[in-house]
Amino acid sequence: MAEIRLSGRPASSGFAEGQLYVLPDKRVSRASTGDPALEAKALRDAITSASEALANMAASADGDAVDILGFQVAMLEDDALSEMAFADIAEGKAADVAWRYSMDQEIETYRSADDEYFRARSADLEDIRDTVLDMLSGGLSFAATPPGAILMARDLQPSRFLGMDWSKGGAILLSEGSPTSHVAMLARARGVPMIVGLGDLPRSIHGIALIDGGAGQAILSPDQQSLDQFIARRAEEDTVSARAAKLLLDDAKTKTGEAVTILINVADPVELDAISPALCDGIGLVRTEFLFNDDKNFPDEDAQYRVYRRLVEWASGRPVTIRTLDAGGDKPIKNLTFDGESNPFLGVRGIRLSLLRPDLFRVQLRALARAASHGPIKVMAPMVTIPSELATVRHMMAEEVDSLKARGVAAALPPIGMMVEVPAAALAMDLFDADFFSIGSNDLTQYVTAAGRDIGAVADLADPKHPAVLRLIAMIAAQGKDMQREVSLCGDAGGDPALIPLLLNAGIRCLSMAPSMVARAKLIISETSLSGDVVTP
Ligand code: PEP
Ligand code: MG
């Protein structure tokens, strides 16, 4: 059989070689009792057992898996989810038929949402649907996936992922799916290579497959030449990783001797439990959105203060840059962000939303000011577009610090900086009274190239290597130097081995990245000579 080459969107990097395994669709065999009261009871019991099973799974899970399973339990416990199924059962439908029908409607709504975040949640709903169907037919039944297999499916559900044995390797190929789905987060955390958006996958194929998750490439039934090339590339990659690992705790320095500051991005403080602060010079970006994910309550001042203080304590004297809430765009928050905006990326997001909700924003500012009395916190505003937005943040922060101190509460006025991610701010930086700047290359790239960061069809255009983006970054670096203000870069480009030499040559000397990228970044920096082509504004 001739080899088949597939390419899709990388969702989790790494190499894998293994037997292909097509995940079968879920089948349910259950006879209806024909009695609506008994069918309703069967569904009620199945929902209770499903939520108990998921809660048990959460109790023995760690990291993101706990939140993901908790989210599913919360959804199952919401009566609104089963309302339609119970109404259909009352009309005479069997429990499994009614549940499947009502969940399929719900899943379709999510799947056809404009927003990738909502589309990505459809796999969670499928998961909930199937767990309850399992319970209706006698208990959980995970397909017995052979350990180490290369799994092919339309999409994959988090609980199925968690029910599989990944200790022997393996990888995931999805014809649909999303890099922002919960299962993609789990795959990254467990180091399971994963590619999504591969389109129609051949279902009757057997044999082995070779996966390069980072490149988004899979070869099914490879010929000998592809296999040899793959083995050579994987060996090369292993050598580079081993060299990089040796530099993890070293200071970053270019080949020509320039020092580079390495900061880390934090999306959830639990990530920090497993890493030493010695690998970085501080935290360059805390995405505080994680605090607002509980759709019932927003965190109060004390709860936020405790989290910010813990970050300062972890950093042990290193600076900690905490970004104020950046809700909206690809980060909708229930009961907070605006529904129905025709283009949420150009709508009320980031600081625009915070300034419309001073009731919530002042709580965050107070918590930050209190935490700043324990160590070097820097406060950063996202999506700043005009100088008066930042001036208002500064003014509000000063008011909150004064009122805390007047009440005898320990507080300190932190430096106030801004993300440079809106082209209007990038092109007029000198007008902003910021103590520091940090380039949000993810948003800056999408706004400069007019190509949405969550739209796969224009992914090639949303390229931070576009000369326009690099020239703008060089301008920002030069402007920061003129203003004697620190300029860092905290978008994904900051940890991307292909971008790092270009950013250094554009004048950036401070990069903030996911902790997992630090070792490789230090290696790339050590191999970069700044005497080469310089990107000029
Ligand atoms: C960015 O836009 O580059 C950035 C760091 O912010 P986020 O990805 O959270 O929008
Ligand atoms: Mg951004």
mmCIF file with all atom_site columns, N, CA and C and ligand atoms in Angstrom, residues 265 285 287 289 323 326 330-331 345 349 380 382-383 419-421 438-445 447 453 489-493, ligand 1:
data_model
loop_
_atom_site.group_PDB
_atom_site.id
_atom_site.type_symbol
_atom_site.label_atom_id
_atom_site.label_alt_id
_atom_site.label_comp_id
_atom_site.label_asym_id
_atom_site.label_entity_id
_atom_site.label_seq_id
_atom_site.pdbx_PDB_ins_code
_atom_site.Cartn_x
_atom_site.Cartn_y
_atom_site.Cartn_z
_atom_site.occupancy
_atom_site.B_iso_or_equiv
_atom_site.pdbx_formal_charge
_atom_site.auth_seq_id
_atom_site.auth_comp_id
_atom_site.auth_asym_id
_atom_site.auth_atom_id
_atom_site.pdbx_PDB_model_num
ATOM   1   N N  . ASN A 1 265 ? 5.440   32.572 31.119 1.00 0.00 ? 265 ASN A N  1
ATOM   2   C CA . ASN A 1 265 ? 4.011   32.872 31.071 1.00 0.00 ? 265 ASN A CA 1
ATOM   3   C C  . ASN A 1 265 ? 3.288   31.855 31.957 1.00 0.00 ? 265 ASN A C  1
ATOM   4   N N  . LEU A 1 285 ? 4.157   37.160 32.291 1.00 0.00 ? 285 LEU A N  1
ATOM   5   C CA . LEU A 1 285 ? 2.722   37.287 31.997 1.00 0.00 ? 285 LEU A CA 1
ATOM   6   C C  . LEU A 1 285 ? 1.953   36.274 32.824 1.00 0.00 ? 285 LEU A C  1
ATOM   7   N N  . ARG A 1 287 ? -1.824  35.204 33.020 1.00 0.00 ? 287 ARG A N  1
ATOM   8   C CA . ARG A 1 287 ? -3.140  35.413 32.384 1.00 0.00 ? 287 ARG A CA 1
ATOM   9   C C  . ARG A 1 287 ? -4.189  35.178 33.473 1.00 0.00 ? 287 ARG A C  1
ATOM   10  N N  . GLU A 1 289 ? -7.249  35.269 33.546 1.00 0.00 ? 289 GLU A N  1
ATOM   11  C CA . GLU A 1 289 ? -8.564  34.753 33.141 1.00 0.00 ? 289 GLU A CA 1
ATOM   12  C C  . GLU A 1 289 ? -8.923  33.463 33.895 1.00 0.00 ? 289 GLU A C  1
ATOM   13  N N  . ARG A 1 323 ? -1.217  40.344 34.497 1.00 0.00 ? 323 ARG A N  1
ATOM   14  C CA . ARG A 1 323 ? -2.064  41.080 33.551 1.00 0.00 ? 323 ARG A CA 1
ATOM   15  C C  . ARG A 1 323 ? -3.481  41.152 34.104 1.00 0.00 ? 323 ARG A C  1
ATOM   16  N N  . ASP A 1 326 ? -8.225  39.785 30.879 1.00 0.00 ? 326 ASP A N  1
ATOM   17  C CA . ASP A 1 326 ? -8.290  39.970 29.418 1.00 0.00 ? 326 ASP A CA 1
ATOM   18  C C  . ASP A 1 326 ? -9.439  39.119 28.881 1.00 0.00 ? 326 ASP A C  1
ATOM   19  N N  . ASP A 1 330 ? -11.123 35.522 22.121 1.00 0.00 ? 330 ASP A N  1
ATOM   20  C CA . ASP A 1 330 ? -11.163 34.060 22.203 1.00 0.00 ? 330 ASP A CA 1
ATOM   21  C C  . ASP A 1 330 ? -11.318 33.586 23.642 1.00 0.00 ? 330 ASP A C  1
ATOM   22  N N  . LYS A 1 331 ? -11.526 34.540 24.576 1.00 0.00 ? 331 LYS A N  1
ATOM   23  C CA . LYS A 1 331 ? -11.655 34.143 25.986 1.00 0.00 ? 331 LYS A CA 1
ATOM   24  C C  . LYS A 1 331 ? -12.976 34.659 26.563 1.00 0.00 ? 331 LYS A C  1
ATOM   25  N N  . PHE A 1 345 ? -13.062 39.856 18.491 1.00 0.00 ? 345 PHE A N  1
ATOM   26  C CA . PHE A 1 345 ? -11.671 40.315 18.597 1.00 0.00 ? 345 PHE A CA 1
ATOM   27  C C  . PHE A 1 345 ? -11.566 41.828 18.424 1.00 0.00 ? 345 PHE A C  1
ATOM   28  N N  . ARG A 1 349 ? -13.200 43.848 24.672 1.00 0.00 ? 349 ARG A N  1
ATOM   29  C CA . ARG A 1 349 ? -12.350 42.847 25.321 1.00 0.00 ? 349 ARG A CA 1
ATOM   30  C C  . ARG A 1 349 ? -11.219 43.542 26.073 1.00 0.00 ? 349 ARG A C  1
ATOM   31  N N  . MET A 1 380 ? -0.107  44.833 34.453 1.00 0.00 ? 380 MET A N  1
ATOM   32  C CA . MET A 1 380 ? -0.101  45.077 33.005 1.00 0.00 ? 380 MET A CA 1
ATOM   33  C C  . MET A 1 380 ? -1.532  45.061 32.458 1.00 0.00 ? 380 MET A C  1
ATOM   34  N N  . PRO A 1 382 ? -4.171  44.748 29.318 1.00 0.00 ? 382 PRO A N  1
ATOM   35  C CA . PRO A 1 382 ? -4.227  44.173 27.967 1.00 0.00 ? 382 PRO A CA 1
ATOM   36  C C  . PRO A 1 382 ? -5.052  45.029 27.012 1.00 0.00 ? 382 PRO A C  1
ATOM   37  N N  . MET A 1 383 ? -4.752  44.928 25.730 1.00 0.00 ? 383 MET A N  1
ATOM   38  C CA . MET A 1 383 ? -5.563  45.532 24.667 1.00 0.00 ? 383 MET A CA 1
ATOM   39  C C  . MET A 1 383 ? -5.665  47.056 24.766 1.00 0.00 ? 383 MET A C  1
ATOM   40  N N  . MET A 1 419 ? 0.268   45.922 27.549 1.00 0.00 ? 419 MET A N  1
ATOM   41  C CA . MET A 1 419 ? 0.548   45.050 26.412 1.00 0.00 ? 419 MET A CA 1
ATOM   42  C C  . MET A 1 419 ? 0.585   45.941 25.172 1.00 0.00 ? 419 MET A C  1
ATOM   43  N N  . VAL A 1 420 ? 1.506   45.634 24.265 1.00 0.00 ? 420 VAL A N  1
ATOM   44  C CA . VAL A 1 420 ? 1.469   46.296 22.959 1.00 0.00 ? 420 VAL A CA 1
ATOM   45  C C  . VAL A 1 420 ? 1.010   45.228 21.986 1.00 0.00 ? 420 VAL A C  1
ATOM   46  N N  . GLU A 1 421 ? -0.274  45.241 21.707 1.00 0.00 ? 421 GLU A N  1
ATOM   47  C CA . GLU A 1 421 ? -0.843  44.207 20.840 1.00 0.00 ? 421 GLU A CA 1
ATOM   48  C C  . GLU A 1 421 ? -1.857  44.781 19.866 1.00 0.00 ? 421 GLU A C  1
ATOM   49  N N  . SER A 1 438 ? 4.932   45.257 27.021 1.00 0.00 ? 438 SER A N  1
ATOM   50  C CA . SER A 1 438 ? 5.157   43.868 26.640 1.00 0.00 ? 438 SER A CA 1
ATOM   51  C C  . SER A 1 438 ? 4.368   43.579 25.358 1.00 0.00 ? 438 SER A C  1
ATOM   52  N N  . ILE A 1 439 ? 5.083   43.087 24.380 1.00 0.00 ? 439 ILE A N  1
ATOM   53  C CA . ILE A 1 439 ? 4.452   42.873 23.068 1.00 0.00 ? 439 ILE A CA 1
ATOM   54  C C  . ILE A 1 439 ? 3.625   41.594 23.078 1.00 0.00 ? 439 ILE A C  1
ATOM   55  N N  . GLY A 1 440 ? 2.364   41.715 22.741 1.00 0.00 ? 440 GLY A N  1
ATOM   56  C CA . GLY A 1 440 ? 1.492   40.537 22.616 1.00 0.00 ? 440 GLY A CA 1
ATOM   57  C C  . GLY A 1 440 ? 1.501   40.141 21.145 1.00 0.00 ? 440 GLY A C  1
ATOM   58  N N  . SER A 1 441 ? 2.473   39.291 20.802 1.00 0.00 ? 441 SER A N  1
ATOM   59  C CA . SER A 1 441 ? 2.649   39.003 19.369 1.00 0.00 ? 441 SER A CA 1
ATOM   60  C C  . SER A 1 441 ? 1.477   38.217 18.781 1.00 0.00 ? 441 SER A C  1
ATOM   61  N N  . ASN A 1 442 ? 0.722   37.515 19.621 1.00 0.00 ? 442 ASN A N  1
ATOM   62  C CA . ASN A 1 442 ? -0.409  36.755 19.070 1.00 0.00 ? 442 ASN A CA 1
ATOM   63  C C  . ASN A 1 442 ? -1.453  37.713 18.505 1.00 0.00 ? 442 ASN A C  1
ATOM   64  N N  . ASP A 1 443 ? -1.850  38.669 19.332 1.00 0.00 ? 443 ASP A N  1
ATOM   65  C CA . ASP A 1 443 ? -2.859  39.607 18.844 1.00 0.00 ? 443 ASP A CA 1
ATOM   66  C C  . ASP A 1 443 ? -2.262  40.596 17.847 1.00 0.00 ? 443 ASP A C  1
ATOM   67  N N  . LEU A 1 444 ? -1.037  41.061 18.127 1.00 0.00 ? 444 LEU A N  1
ATOM   68  C CA . LEU A 1 444 ? -0.439  42.025 17.199 1.00 0.00 ? 444 LEU A CA 1
ATOM   69  C C  . LEU A 1 444 ? -0.395  41.438 15.784 1.00 0.00 ? 444 LEU A C  1
ATOM   70  N N  . THR A 1 445 ? -0.031  40.156 15.691 1.00 0.00 ? 445 THR A N  1
ATOM   71  C CA . THR A 1 445 ? 0.060   39.511 14.376 1.00 0.00 ? 445 THR A CA 1
ATOM   72  C C  . THR A 1 445 ? -1.315  39.444 13.710 1.00 0.00 ? 445 THR A C  1
ATOM   73  N N  . TYR A 1 447 ? -3.867  41.346 14.173 1.00 0.00 ? 447 TYR A N  1
ATOM   74  C CA . TYR A 1 447 ? -4.389  42.656 13.782 1.00 0.00 ? 447 TYR A CA 1
ATOM   75  C C  . TYR A 1 447 ? -3.583  43.255 12.615 1.00 0.00 ? 447 TYR A C  1
ATOM   76  N N  . ARG A 1 453 ? -6.626  34.830 14.680 1.00 0.00 ? 453 ARG A N  1
ATOM   77  C CA . ARG A 1 453 ? -5.730  33.840 15.287 1.00 0.00 ? 453 ARG A CA 1
ATOM   78  C C  . ARG A 1 453 ? -6.414  32.501 15.501 1.00 0.00 ? 453 ARG A C  1
ATOM   79  N N  . LEU A 1 489 ? 8.540   40.601 25.222 1.00 0.00 ? 489 LEU A N  1
ATOM   80  C CA . LEU A 1 489 ? 7.578   40.030 24.275 1.00 0.00 ? 489 LEU A CA 1
ATOM   81  C C  . LEU A 1 489 ? 7.017   38.765 24.920 1.00 0.00 ? 489 LEU A C  1
ATOM   82  N N  . CYS A 1 490 ? 5.689   38.711 25.052 1.00 0.00 ? 490 CYS A N  1
ATOM   83  C CA . CYS A 1 490 ? 5.101   37.582 25.783 1.00 0.00 ? 490 CYS A CA 1
ATOM   84  C C  . CYS A 1 490 ? 4.109   36.766 24.962 1.00 0.00 ? 490 CYS A C  1
ATOM   85  N N  . GLY A 1 491 ? 4.018   37.021 23.652 1.00 0.00 ? 491 GLY A N  1
ATOM   86  C CA . GLY A 1 491 ? 3.158   36.168 22.815 1.00 0.00 ? 491 GLY A CA 1
ATOM   87  C C  . GLY A 1 491 ? 3.860   34.843 22.535 1.00 0.00 ? 491 GLY A C  1
ATOM   88  N N  . ASP A 1 492 ? 3.180   33.937 21.822 1.00 0.00 ? 492 ASP A N  1
ATOM   89  C CA . ASP A 1 492 ? 3.767   32.612 21.565 1.00 0.00 ? 492 ASP A CA 1
ATOM   90  C C  . ASP A 1 492 ? 5.077   32.691 20.792 1.00 0.00 ? 492 ASP A C  1
ATOM   91  N N  . ALA A 1 493 ? 5.281   33.753 20.013 1.00 0.00 ? 493 ALA A N  1
ATOM   92  C CA . ALA A 1 493 ? 6.513   33.886 19.237 1.00 0.00 ? 493 ALA A CA 1
ATOM   93  C C  . ALA A 1 493 ? 7.741   33.884 20.148 1.00 0.00 ? 493 ALA A C  1
HETATM 94  C C1 . PEP B 2 .   ? -0.777  37.993 22.883 1.00 0.00 ? 1   PEP B C1 1
HETATM 95  O O1 . PEP B 2 .   ? -1.766  38.486 22.339 1.00 0.00 ? 1   PEP B O1 1
HETATM 96  O O2 . PEP B 2 .   ? 0.296   37.754 22.290 1.00 0.00 ? 1   PEP B O2 1
HETATM 97  C C2 . PEP B 2 .   ? -0.823  37.652 24.308 1.00 0.00 ? 1   PEP B C2 1
HETATM 98  C C3 . PEP B 2 .   ? 0.258   37.346 24.995 1.00 0.00 ? 1   PEP B C3 1
HETATM 99  O O3 . PEP B 2 .   ? -2.034  37.634 24.905 1.00 0.00 ? 1   PEP B O3 1
HETATM 100 P P1 . PEP B 2 .   ? -3.138  36.481 24.696 1.00 0.00 ? 1   PEP B P1 1
HETATM 101 O O4 . PEP B 2 .   ? -2.525  35.409 23.850 1.00 0.00 ? 1   PEP B O4 1
HETATM 102 O O5 . PEP B 2 .   ? -3.500  36.051 26.061 1.00 0.00 ? 1   PEP B O5 1
HETATM 103 O O6 . PEP B 2 .   ? -4.220  37.248 24.001 1.00 0.00 ? 1   PEP B O6 1
#
